[in-house]
mmCIF file of C-alpha atoms in Angstrom:
data_model
loop_
_atom_site.group_PDB
_atom_site.id
_atom_site.type_symbol
_atom_site.label_atom_id
_atom_site.label_comp_id
_atom_site.label_asym_id
_atom_site.label_seq_id
_atom_site.Cartn_x
_atom_site.Cartn_y
_atom_site.Cartn_z
ATOM 1 C CA UNK P 159 39.988 192.164 -83.315
ATOM 2 C CA UNK P 160 40.713 194.886 -85.914
ATOM 3 C CA UNK P 161 37.297 195.585 -86.495
ATOM 4 C CA UNK P 162 33.862 196.904 -85.110
ATOM 5 C CA UNK P 163 31.120 194.516 -84.383
ATOM 6 C CA UNK P 164 27.896 195.336 -82.471
ATOM 7 C CA UNK P 165 24.727 193.189 -81.922
ATOM 8 C CA UNK P 166 21.257 193.868 -80.419
ATOM 9 C CA UNK P 167 21.203 191.588 -78.230
ATOM 10 C CA UNK P 168 18.428 192.234 -75.412
ATOM 11 C CA UNK P 169 16.079 193.847 -76.927
ATOM 12 C CA UNK P 170 15.029 193.207 -81.251
ATOM 13 C CA UNK P 171 12.185 195.456 -81.898
ATOM 14 C CA UNK P 172 9.202 197.125 -79.843
ATOM 15 C CA UNK P 173 5.814 197.811 -80.735
ATOM 16 C CA UNK P 174 2.714 200.575 -79.247
ATOM 17 C CA UNK P 175 -0.787 200.525 -78.421
ATOM 18 C CA UNK P 176 -2.566 202.294 -81.125
ATOM 19 C CA UNK P 177 -3.386 205.729 -79.576
ATOM 20 C CA UNK P 178 -1.585 204.899 -76.442
ATOM 21 C CA UNK P 179 0.347 207.325 -74.851
ATOM 22 C CA UNK P 180 3.331 205.147 -75.309
ATOM 23 C CA UNK P 181 2.820 205.512 -78.978
ATOM 24 C CA UNK P 182 3.327 208.743 -78.999
ATOM 25 C CA UNK P 183 6.362 208.620 -77.536
ATOM 26 C CA UNK P 184 7.649 206.589 -79.786
ATOM 27 C CA UNK P 185 6.168 209.201 -82.658
ATOM 28 C CA UNK P 186 8.713 211.830 -81.042
ATOM 29 C CA UNK P 187 11.687 209.404 -81.008
ATOM 30 C CA UNK P 188 10.972 208.142 -84.658
ATOM 31 C CA UNK P 189 10.836 211.785 -86.029
ATOM 32 C CA UNK P 190 13.873 213.233 -84.247
ATOM 33 C CA UNK P 191 15.714 210.231 -85.945
ATOM 34 C CA UNK P 192 16.556 207.681 -82.689
ATOM 35 C CA UNK P 193 14.125 204.878 -84.085
ATOM 36 C CA UNK P 194 12.694 203.337 -87.017
ATOM 37 C CA UNK P 195 10.370 201.092 -88.873
ATOM 38 C CA UNK P 196 10.794 197.535 -89.409
ATOM 39 C CA UNK P 197 8.801 196.058 -92.374
ATOM 40 C CA UNK P 198 6.826 193.872 -92.233
ATOM 41 C CA UNK P 199 8.267 191.718 -94.904
ATOM 42 C CA UNK P 200 11.041 191.299 -93.192
ATOM 43 C CA UNK P 201 9.801 190.125 -89.987
ATOM 44 C CA UNK P 202 7.878 187.372 -88.528
ATOM 45 C CA UNK P 203 7.424 183.984 -87.640
ATOM 46 C CA UNK P 204 9.802 181.035 -88.600
ATOM 47 C CA UNK P 205 8.730 177.733 -88.168
ATOM 48 C CA UNK P 206 11.355 175.208 -87.208
ATOM 49 C CA UNK P 207 10.013 172.565 -88.576
ATOM 50 C CA UNK P 208 9.258 173.382 -92.429
ATOM 51 C CA UNK P 209 11.837 176.140 -91.914
ATOM 52 C CA UNK P 210 8.879 178.291 -93.345
ATOM 53 C CA UNK P 211 8.718 182.095 -93.091
ATOM 54 C CA UNK P 212 6.310 184.151 -92.911
ATOM 55 C CA UNK P 213 6.586 187.912 -92.699
ATOM 56 C CA UNK P 214 3.645 189.588 -90.254
ATOM 57 C CA UNK P 215 0.968 191.102 -93.007
ATOM 58 C CA UNK P 216 -1.137 193.027 -89.542
ATOM 59 C CA UNK P 217 0.507 196.226 -90.723
ATOM 60 C CA UNK P 218 1.710 197.175 -86.884
ATOM 61 C CA UNK P 219 4.981 199.506 -86.571
ATOM 62 C CA UNK P 220 7.609 197.992 -85.936
ATOM 63 C CA UNK P 221 10.574 199.726 -83.767
ATOM 64 C CA UNK P 222 14.078 199.452 -84.106
ATOM 65 C CA UNK P 223 16.850 201.567 -82.720
ATOM 66 C CA UNK P 224 19.004 203.512 -85.277
ATOM 67 C CA UNK P 225 22.463 201.898 -85.253
ATOM 68 C CA UNK P 226 21.107 200.586 -82.229
ATOM 69 C CA UNK P 227 18.885 201.737 -79.090
ATOM 70 C CA UNK P 228 22.457 203.286 -77.583
ATOM 71 C CA UNK P 229 20.897 206.355 -79.437
ATOM 72 C CA UNK P 230 17.472 206.407 -77.589
ATOM 73 C CA UNK P 231 18.777 205.623 -74.355
ATOM 74 C CA UNK P 232 21.317 208.393 -74.782
ATOM 75 C CA UNK P 233 18.510 211.049 -74.893
ATOM 76 C CA UNK P 234 16.783 209.665 -72.601
ATOM 77 C CA UNK P 235 19.717 210.096 -70.004
ATOM 78 C CA UNK P 236 20.399 213.637 -71.584
ATOM 79 C CA UNK P 237 17.352 215.362 -70.911
ATOM 80 C CA UNK P 238 17.002 218.835 -68.786
ATOM 81 C CA UNK P 239 16.856 218.875 -64.920
ATOM 82 C CA UNK P 240 18.279 215.459 -65.397
ATOM 83 C CA UNK P 241 21.526 214.479 -64.037
ATOM 84 C CA UNK P 242 22.472 210.817 -64.819
ATOM 85 C CA UNK P 243 25.323 209.435 -63.334
ATOM 86 C CA UNK P 244 27.177 205.848 -64.530
ATOM 87 C CA UNK P 245 28.519 203.465 -64.046
ATOM 88 C CA UNK P 246 27.295 203.804 -60.099
ATOM 89 C CA UNK P 247 26.050 200.938 -58.465
ATOM 90 C CA UNK P 248 23.497 201.724 -55.704
ATOM 91 C CA UNK P 249 23.649 198.741 -52.961
ATOM 92 C CA UNK P 250 22.536 200.260 -50.289
ATOM 93 C CA UNK P 251 19.993 202.661 -48.978
ATOM 94 C CA UNK P 252 19.295 203.637 -45.265
ATOM 95 C CA UNK P 253 16.430 205.906 -44.201
ATOM 96 C CA UNK P 254 17.123 209.152 -41.887
ATOM 97 C CA UNK P 255 14.566 211.921 -40.808
ATOM 98 C CA UNK P 256 14.748 216.043 -40.799
ATOM 99 C CA UNK P 257 13.812 215.836 -37.395
ATOM 100 C CA UNK P 258 13.444 213.855 -34.753
ATOM 101 C CA UNK P 259 10.016 213.031 -34.431
ATOM 102 C CA UNK P 260 8.844 209.783 -35.641
ATOM 103 C CA UNK P 261 6.329 211.684 -37.907
ATOM 104 C CA UNK P 262 9.417 213.787 -39.758
ATOM 105 C CA UNK P 263 9.576 212.952 -43.282
ATOM 106 C CA UNK P 264 11.987 210.331 -44.555
ATOM 107 C CA UNK P 265 14.991 210.753 -46.914
ATOM 108 C CA UNK P 266 17.459 208.196 -48.340
ATOM 109 C CA UNK P 267 20.995 208.181 -47.863
ATOM 110 C CA UNK P 268 22.339 205.928 -50.317
ATOM 111 C CA UNK P 269 25.382 204.331 -50.791
ATOM 112 C CA UNK P 270 27.722 201.642 -52.892
ATOM 113 C CA UNK P 271 27.443 199.074 -50.304
ATOM 114 C CA UNK P 272 26.277 198.354 -46.366
ATOM 115 C CA UNK P 273 28.856 199.379 -43.794
ATOM 116 C CA UNK P 274 31.511 201.687 -43.536
ATOM 117 C CA UNK P 275 33.506 200.551 -46.853
ATOM 118 C CA UNK P 276 30.479 201.407 -48.602
ATOM 119 C CA UNK P 277 31.577 204.911 -50.966
ATOM 120 C CA UNK P 278 28.353 206.906 -49.758
ATOM 121 C CA UNK P 279 26.551 208.788 -52.764
ATOM 122 C CA UNK P 280 24.589 211.542 -50.700
ATOM 123 C CA UNK P 281 20.823 211.924 -48.932
ATOM 124 C CA UNK P 282 18.340 211.754 -51.204
ATOM 125 C CA UNK P 283 14.532 212.736 -51.033
ATOM 126 C CA UNK P 284 12.620 209.797 -53.089
ATOM 127 C CA UNK P 285 14.520 206.125 -53.954
ATOM 128 C CA UNK P 286 12.557 205.092 -57.440
ATOM 129 C CA UNK P 287 13.779 201.254 -58.405
ATOM 130 C CA UNK P 288 13.730 200.960 -61.675
ATOM 131 C CA UNK P 289 15.000 197.526 -61.765
ATOM 132 C CA UNK P 290 14.250 193.232 -60.266
ATOM 133 C CA UNK P 291 15.756 190.391 -59.401
ATOM 134 C CA UNK P 292 18.500 189.707 -56.738
ATOM 135 C CA UNK P 293 19.734 192.333 -56.806
ATOM 136 C CA UNK P 294 16.677 194.521 -56.511
ATOM 137 C CA UNK P 295 15.369 192.056 -53.484
ATOM 138 C CA UNK P 296 18.585 193.058 -51.990
ATOM 139 C CA UNK P 297 19.054 196.497 -52.341
ATOM 140 C CA UNK P 298 15.814 197.080 -50.362
ATOM 141 C CA UNK P 299 16.585 194.525 -47.990
ATOM 142 C CA UNK P 300 18.851 197.142 -46.955
ATOM 143 C CA UNK P 301 16.642 199.806 -45.751
ATOM 144 C CA UNK P 302 16.414 198.946 -42.321
ATOM 145 C CA UNK P 303 15.754 201.367 -39.331
ATOM 146 C CA UNK P 304 18.645 201.726 -36.510
ATOM 147 C CA UNK P 305 16.427 198.851 -34.095
ATOM 148 C CA UNK P 306 16.913 196.058 -37.719
ATOM 149 C CA UNK P 307 13.652 196.764 -38.787
ATOM 150 C CA UNK P 308 12.567 197.066 -41.910
ATOM 151 C CA UNK P 309 11.980 200.584 -43.115
ATOM 152 C CA UNK P 310 9.601 199.512 -46.318
ATOM 153 C CA UNK P 311 8.387 197.145 -45.882
ATOM 154 C CA UNK P 312 5.686 197.519 -49.429
ATOM 155 C CA UNK P 313 8.538 197.588 -51.357
ATOM 156 C CA UNK P 314 10.662 195.077 -50.206
ATOM 157 C CA UNK P 315 7.734 192.005 -50.226
ATOM 158 C CA UNK P 316 7.032 193.394 -54.003
ATOM 159 C CA UNK P 317 10.945 192.561 -55.041
ATOM 160 C CA UNK P 318 10.851 188.890 -54.130
ATOM 161 C CA UNK P 319 11.471 186.906 -56.578
ATOM 162 C CA UNK P 320 12.357 183.329 -57.828
ATOM 163 C CA UNK P 321 13.417 182.184 -60.745
ATOM 164 C CA UNK P 322 13.192 179.955 -63.893
ATOM 165 C CA UNK P 323 10.427 178.980 -66.572
ATOM 166 C CA UNK P 324 7.239 176.961 -65.057
ATOM 167 C CA UNK P 325 3.813 175.491 -66.097
ATOM 168 C CA UNK P 326 1.106 177.867 -65.439
ATOM 169 C CA UNK P 327 -0.673 176.031 -62.822
ATOM 170 C CA UNK P 328 2.588 176.712 -60.875
ATOM 171 C CA UNK P 329 2.551 180.136 -61.575
ATOM 172 C CA UNK P 330 -0.709 180.207 -60.165
ATOM 173 C CA UNK P 331 0.350 179.385 -57.107
ATOM 174 C CA UNK P 332 3.171 181.541 -56.892
ATOM 175 C CA UNK P 333 2.554 185.456 -54.662
ATOM 176 C CA UNK P 334 6.257 186.658 -55.959
ATOM 177 C CA UNK P 335 7.580 187.737 -59.212
ATOM 178 C CA UNK P 336 8.773 184.364 -61.121
ATOM 179 C CA UNK P 337 11.526 185.750 -63.814
ATOM 180 C CA UNK P 338 12.725 183.407 -66.784
ATOM 181 C CA UNK P 339 15.942 183.482 -68.190
ATOM 182 C CA UNK P 340 17.702 183.926 -71.735
ATOM 183 C CA UNK P 341 20.474 182.639 -73.146
ATOM 184 C CA UNK P 342 21.602 185.263 -76.166
ATOM 185 C CA UNK P 343 24.037 183.950 -79.021
ATOM 186 C CA UNK P 344 26.234 186.116 -81.297
ATOM 187 C CA UNK P 345 27.902 185.202 -83.880
ATOM 188 C CA UNK P 346 29.348 187.466 -86.947
ATOM 189 C CA UNK P 347 29.665 185.468 -90.396
ATOM 190 C CA UNK P 348 32.341 187.094 -92.940
ATOM 191 C CA UNK P 349 30.265 185.037 -95.639
ATOM 192 C CA UNK P 350 26.231 186.525 -95.749
ATOM 193 C CA UNK P 351 24.038 183.722 -95.149
ATOM 194 C CA UNK P 352 20.956 185.770 -96.579
ATOM 195 C CA UNK P 353 20.168 183.265 -99.817
ATOM 196 C CA UNK P 354 19.174 180.979 -97.056
ATOM 197 C CA UNK P 355 16.021 183.650 -97.011
ATOM 198 C CA UNK P 356 16.706 186.728 -98.590
ATOM 199 C CA UNK P 357 13.160 188.662 -96.865
ATOM 200 C CA UNK P 358 13.939 187.755 -93.279
ATOM 201 C CA UNK P 359 15.623 189.445 -91.000
ATOM 202 C CA UNK P 360 14.113 189.030 -87.619
ATOM 203 C CA UNK P 361 11.410 186.007 -86.739
ATOM 204 C CA UNK P 362 10.125 184.742 -83.619
ATOM 205 C CA UNK P 363 10.715 180.757 -84.081
ATOM 206 C CA UNK P 364 7.905 178.350 -83.505
ATOM 207 C CA UNK P 365 8.686 174.392 -82.913
ATOM 208 C CA UNK P 366 12.105 174.815 -81.830
ATOM 209 C CA UNK P 367 12.770 173.840 -77.835
ATOM 210 C CA UNK P 368 16.317 175.790 -77.808
ATOM 211 C CA UNK P 369 15.905 179.084 -80.031
ATOM 212 C CA UNK P 370 12.495 181.278 -79.447
ATOM 213 C CA UNK P 371 14.115 184.550 -81.556
ATOM 214 C CA UNK P 372 16.881 185.325 -85.138
ATOM 215 C CA UNK P 373 17.548 187.891 -86.435
ATOM 216 C CA UNK P 374 20.527 189.140 -88.927
ATOM 217 C CA UNK P 375 21.355 192.358 -87.155
ATOM 218 C CA UNK P 376 23.341 194.006 -89.833
ATOM 219 C CA UNK P 377 20.970 194.004 -92.425
ATOM 220 C CA UNK P 378 17.537 195.069 -89.867
ATOM 221 C CA UNK P 379 20.483 198.092 -88.640
ATOM 222 C CA UNK P 380 21.000 198.759 -92.548
ATOM 223 C CA UNK P 381 19.002 201.786 -92.139
ATOM 224 C CA UNK P 382 17.262 204.339 -94.605
ATOM 225 C CA UNK P 383 15.722 207.253 -94.410
ATOM 226 C CA UNK P 384 14.340 206.573 -90.703
ATOM 227 C CA UNK P 385 12.939 203.108 -92.513
ATOM 228 C CA UNK P 386 14.330 199.854 -92.697
ATOM 229 C CA UNK P 387 15.707 198.959 -96.344
ATOM 230 C CA UNK P 388 16.470 195.269 -97.689
ATOM 231 C CA UNK P 389 20.875 195.614 -98.399
ATOM 232 C CA UNK P 390 22.436 194.005 -101.014
ATOM 233 C CA UNK P 391 24.761 190.649 -99.478
ATOM 234 C CA UNK P 392 27.646 192.932 -101.167
ATOM 235 C CA UNK P 393 27.209 195.456 -98.271
ATOM 236 C CA UNK P 394 26.555 193.107 -95.100
ATOM 237 C CA UNK P 395 30.297 191.399 -94.643
ATOM 238 C CA UNK P 396 31.063 190.860 -91.778
ATOM 239 C CA UNK P 397 27.075 189.748 -91.071
ATOM 240 C CA UNK P 398 25.978 189.502 -87.322
ATOM 241 C CA UNK P 399 23.743 187.567 -86.395
ATOM 242 C CA UNK P 400 21.572 186.879 -82.954
ATOM 243 C CA UNK P 401 19.393 183.883 -81.504
ATOM 244 C CA UNK P 402 17.805 184.029 -78.561
ATOM 245 C CA UNK P 403 17.267 181.047 -76.245
ATOM 246 C CA UNK P 404 13.891 179.414 -75.066
ATOM 247 C CA UNK P 405 12.654 180.436 -71.425
ATOM 248 C CA UNK P 406 13.305 176.650 -71.279
ATOM 249 C CA UNK P 407 16.361 175.994 -72.727
ATOM 250 C CA UNK P 408 18.160 178.192 -70.932
ATOM 251 C CA UNK P 409 16.432 176.584 -67.529
ATOM 252 C CA UNK P 410 17.566 173.865 -68.309
ATOM 253 C CA UNK P 411 21.347 175.248 -68.778
ATOM 254 C CA UNK P 412 21.541 178.146 -65.878
ATOM 255 C CA UNK P 413 24.660 178.545 -64.656
ATOM 256 C CA UNK P 414 26.880 181.557 -62.986
ATOM 257 C CA UNK P 415 25.594 184.268 -65.059
ATOM 258 C CA UNK P 416 28.461 186.903 -63.780
ATOM 259 C CA UNK P 417 30.988 184.263 -64.401
ATOM 260 C CA UNK P 418 29.848 181.878 -67.012
ATOM 261 C CA UNK P 419 32.455 178.626 -67.147
ATOM 262 C CA UNK P 420 33.970 178.165 -70.362
ATOM 263 C CA UNK P 421 32.520 174.372 -71.245
ATOM 264 C CA UNK P 422 29.344 175.824 -70.301
ATOM 265 C CA UNK P 423 29.456 178.765 -73.079
ATOM 266 C CA UNK P 424 31.183 175.801 -75.424
ATOM 267 C CA UNK P 425 28.199 173.527 -74.971
ATOM 268 C CA UNK P 426 25.557 176.149 -75.301
ATOM 269 C CA UNK P 427 27.041 177.974 -77.902
ATOM 270 C CA UNK P 428 27.419 174.588 -80.080
ATOM 271 C CA UNK P 429 23.752 173.329 -79.256
ATOM 272 C CA UNK P 430 22.267 176.864 -80.418
ATOM 273 C CA UNK P 431 24.150 177.175 -83.412
ATOM 274 C CA UNK P 432 23.692 173.641 -84.975
ATOM 275 C CA UNK P 433 19.245 174.869 -84.122
ATOM 276 C CA UNK P 434 20.141 177.796 -86.033
ATOM 277 C CA UNK P 435 21.412 175.657 -89.417
ATOM 278 C CA UNK P 436 18.616 173.399 -88.399
ATOM 279 C CA UNK P 437 15.666 176.253 -88.603
ATOM 280 C CA UNK P 438 17.445 178.095 -91.284
ATOM 281 C CA UNK P 439 18.101 174.982 -93.374
ATOM 282 C CA UNK P 440 21.695 174.962 -93.552
ATOM 283 C CA UNK P 441 23.852 172.035 -93.599
ATOM 284 C CA UNK P 442 25.202 170.531 -90.410
ATOM 285 C CA UNK P 443 28.642 172.542 -89.535
ATOM 286 C CA UNK P 444 28.652 174.528 -92.437
ATOM 287 C CA UNK P 445 27.483 177.615 -90.479
ATOM 288 C CA UNK P 446 30.950 178.862 -89.181
ATOM 289 C CA UNK P 447 30.925 182.503 -87.123
ATOM 290 C CA UNK P 448 34.625 184.110 -88.012
ATOM 291 C CA UNK P 449 33.510 185.831 -83.963
ATOM 292 C CA UNK P 450 31.089 184.553 -81.304
ATOM 293 C CA UNK P 451 30.248 185.209 -77.874
ATOM 294 C CA UNK P 452 27.297 184.087 -75.648
ATOM 295 C CA UNK P 453 25.715 186.135 -72.815
ATOM 296 C CA UNK P 454 23.140 184.865 -70.223
ATOM 297 C CA UNK P 455 20.613 186.862 -69.076
ATOM 298 C CA UNK P 456 19.577 185.424 -65.482
ATOM 299 C CA UNK P 457 16.039 187.587 -65.468
ATOM 300 C CA UNK P 458 15.604 188.444 -68.468
ATOM 301 C CA UNK P 459 11.292 188.267 -68.738
ATOM 302 C CA UNK P 460 8.382 188.338 -66.251
ATOM 303 C CA UNK P 461 6.430 185.439 -65.930
ATOM 304 C CA UNK P 462 4.278 186.938 -63.792
ATOM 305 C CA UNK P 463 2.724 190.217 -62.908
ATOM 306 C CA UNK P 464 2.211 192.408 -59.620
ATOM 307 C CA UNK P 465 -1.857 193.918 -61.543
ATOM 308 C CA UNK P 466 -0.452 197.333 -60.280
ATOM 309 C CA UNK P 467 0.995 200.262 -62.341
ATOM 310 C CA UNK P 468 4.060 200.615 -59.965
ATOM 311 C CA UNK P 469 4.741 200.163 -56.292
ATOM 312 C CA UNK P 470 4.244 203.528 -54.219
ATOM 313 C CA UNK P 471 4.469 203.976 -50.873
ATOM 314 C CA UNK P 472 4.097 207.831 -49.877
ATOM 315 C CA UNK P 473 5.134 207.690 -45.898
ATOM 316 C CA UNK P 474 8.553 205.423 -46.879
ATOM 317 C CA UNK P 475 9.207 208.339 -49.829
ATOM 318 C CA UNK P 476 10.126 204.679 -52.475
ATOM 319 C CA UNK P 477 8.777 202.824 -55.304
ATOM 320 C CA UNK P 478 9.039 200.748 -58.338
ATOM 321 C CA UNK P 479 8.823 200.861 -62.117
ATOM 322 C CA UNK P 480 9.167 198.139 -64.516
ATOM 323 C CA UNK P 481 7.531 195.905 -66.802
ATOM 324 C CA UNK P 482 6.331 193.274 -64.118
ATOM 325 C CA UNK P 483 4.185 196.038 -62.531
ATOM 326 C CA UNK P 484 1.098 195.686 -65.104
ATOM 327 C CA UNK P 485 2.435 193.356 -67.497
ATOM 328 C CA UNK P 486 2.362 191.366 -70.296
ATOM 329 C CA UNK P 487 6.397 192.518 -69.918
ATOM 330 C CA UNK P 488 6.879 195.147 -72.885
ATOM 331 C CA UNK P 489 8.478 197.889 -73.629
ATOM 332 C CA UNK P 490 5.741 199.458 -73.200
ATOM 333 C CA UNK P 491 4.598 198.310 -70.104
ATOM 334 C CA UNK P 492 7.950 199.444 -69.093
ATOM 335 C CA UNK P 493 7.419 203.368 -70.175
ATOM 336 C CA UNK P 494 3.984 203.058 -68.899
ATOM 337 C CA UNK P 495 4.720 202.020 -65.345
ATOM 338 C CA UNK P 496 7.571 204.858 -65.427
ATOM 339 C CA UNK P 497 5.646 207.389 -66.228
ATOM 340 C CA UNK P 498 2.731 206.499 -63.535
ATOM 341 C CA UNK P 499 5.778 206.165 -60.651
ATOM 342 C CA UNK P 500 7.074 210.452 -62.024
ATOM 343 C CA UNK P 501 3.620 211.328 -61.670
ATOM 344 C CA UNK P 502 2.834 210.020 -58.396
ATOM 345 C CA UNK P 503 6.089 211.074 -56.945
ATOM 346 C CA UNK P 504 5.346 214.556 -58.780
ATOM 347 C CA UNK P 505 1.954 214.435 -56.983
ATOM 348 C CA UNK P 506 3.656 214.076 -53.625
ATOM 349 C CA UNK P 507 6.257 216.950 -53.436
ATOM 350 C CA UNK P 508 3.747 219.051 -55.828
ATOM 351 C CA UNK P 509 0.826 219.144 -55.931
ATOM 352 C CA UNK P 510 -0.022 222.278 -56.634
ATOM 353 C CA UNK P 511 2.354 221.757 -59.924
ATOM 354 C CA UNK P 512 1.542 218.611 -60.650
ATOM 355 C CA UNK P 513 -0.119 216.573 -64.139
ATOM 356 C CA UNK P 514 -2.534 214.287 -62.495
ATOM 357 C CA UNK P 515 -2.614 216.113 -58.941
ATOM 358 C CA UNK P 516 -4.282 212.408 -57.353
ATOM 359 C CA UNK P 517 -1.560 210.467 -58.413
ATOM 360 C CA UNK P 518 0.628 209.954 -55.128
ATOM 361 C CA UNK P 519 -2.780 208.998 -53.252
ATOM 362 C CA UNK P 520 -4.311 206.753 -55.724
ATOM 363 C CA UNK P 521 -1.382 204.895 -56.742
ATOM 364 C CA UNK P 522 -0.731 204.617 -53.078
ATOM 365 C CA UNK P 523 -4.065 202.606 -52.174
ATOM 366 C CA UNK P 524 -2.943 199.528 -54.668
ATOM 367 C CA UNK P 525 -1.659 196.829 -53.270
ATOM 368 C CA UNK P 526 -0.007 193.988 -55.374
ATOM 369 C CA UNK P 527 -1.434 190.711 -56.401
ATOM 370 C CA UNK P 528 1.011 188.669 -58.755
ATOM 371 C CA UNK P 529 -0.527 186.264 -61.486
ATOM 372 C CA UNK P 530 0.669 184.445 -64.743
ATOM 373 C CA UNK P 531 1.481 186.995 -67.611
ATOM 374 C CA UNK P 532 -0.475 185.453 -70.027
ATOM 375 C CA UNK P 533 -0.199 185.550 -73.933
ATOM 376 C CA UNK P 534 3.386 186.786 -73.883
ATOM 377 C CA UNK P 535 5.979 185.231 -76.633
ATOM 378 C CA UNK P 536 9.239 184.201 -75.340
ATOM 379 C CA UNK P 537 10.695 187.389 -75.594
ATOM 380 C CA UNK P 538 7.696 189.608 -73.902
ATOM 381 C CA UNK P 539 4.911 191.532 -75.240
ATOM 382 C CA UNK P 540 4.403 192.963 -78.548
ATOM 383 C CA UNK P 541 1.729 195.865 -78.031
ATOM 384 C CA UNK P 542 -0.804 195.920 -80.931
ATOM 385 C CA UNK P 543 -0.020 192.678 -82.501
ATOM 386 C CA UNK P 544 -0.202 189.021 -82.218
ATOM 387 C CA UNK P 545 3.257 187.127 -82.270
ATOM 388 C CA UNK P 546 3.906 183.210 -81.173
ATOM 389 C CA UNK P 547 2.653 183.255 -77.437
ATOM 390 C CA UNK P 548 5.383 181.391 -75.264
ATOM 391 C CA UNK P 549 5.265 177.599 -75.261
ATOM 392 C CA UNK P 550 3.837 176.080 -71.987
ATOM 393 C CA UNK P 551 7.229 175.037 -70.210
ATOM 394 C CA UNK P 552 8.609 171.131 -69.422
ATOM 395 C CA UNK P 553 8.355 170.041 -66.003
ATOM 396 C CA UNK P 554 12.108 171.428 -64.995
ATOM 397 C CA UNK P 555 14.235 167.867 -64.773
ATOM 398 C CA UNK P 556 16.766 167.173 -61.909
ATOM 399 C CA UNK P 557 19.434 168.799 -60.863
ATOM 400 C CA UNK P 558 22.791 168.605 -62.271
ATOM 401 C CA UNK P 559 26.063 170.094 -61.454
ATOM 402 C CA UNK P 560 27.165 172.896 -64.353
ATOM 403 C CA UNK P 561 30.214 171.535 -66.180
ATOM 404 C CA UNK P 562 33.331 173.916 -64.687
ATOM 405 C CA UNK P 563 30.975 175.535 -62.812
ATOM 406 C CA UNK P 564 28.666 173.943 -60.107
ATOM 407 C CA UNK P 565 25.069 175.518 -59.891
ATOM 408 C CA UNK P 566 24.250 178.473 -60.653
ATOM 409 C CA UNK P 567 23.074 181.296 -58.486
ATOM 410 C CA UNK P 568 21.270 183.786 -61.128
ATOM 411 C CA UNK P 569 20.250 187.056 -60.360
#
């Protein structure tokens, strides 16, 4: 393209419950310049019917990555005594024992894929799955003893999942993780659109069947001293915007996310761009991006939660964490779940020095039970704030073939 363009196409911002452990983590990241604050005046709710933007006035702190979230994730990966190998696909986990007795401690041989052709990645004392969806379920299904019996039924059962937004009464019947899908449309304009609403940099959209979120990423990232500021239009060209679809729209426009058919991508882009023009009050056909890209998140946000801090199997030496564990889904929920699993692992291997000595036994005794994640927005939850709840999904239409690619298999 001859120029560098960048979008926040997944996490848009996050919040923290006042007084929580996560809030202290966020404050530390803020102090060292990894994240900044997004002022209330620049983010709020946009009514698709009237085009009225109402900024938040709740005084909550909304955090955004300084120049994106890459600095934060790199900081977390570079922690002392932690070695992160990337990119590295883990597709198989095989149990082994240090001794010949059935009571001997379990360890895990990891590989890139099942079978002899898979790259051997090493033997480990514990496996923590910080993932969900079909990939995580497939990984757990490879955990079998030589006779073919499952080695970690608690983990395997917890990672079973299905996809697609559905009404609450249907979610209440589910005994597994249900995940919504979301389309992200990323566009860049050579002429600024800021004149449409100079103060709005991001908004939860209500009253639209197609778009749930819209954001001027270029304006949001104009950070000064760790705090977001409103830039002048002349300093923000090209101007990058991102739109997230509603979960219902993504469900009704599903396709193979690993290789989105061209015709399908064009259809989604045309429909989302037309809705973008409508809700921003732009004349039809006037929003002409110089660059565009669509991304389908097949496993975007949990619609059901397991009601446990994390999944933990002390005898099997495995666990899983994520925002789907306790719910409703949020960055905070994911972080708190990870801390709970880390505390249990520490207590399992060195109880005498553990921060929470009984964490392993307490978490091991918890049992998963699924329920709908109530109150979350289409993009998940934002603790300490009130955001528009996700609209109750309509009935799913009859299945039809996707243009150019057949029915999607999702993840």
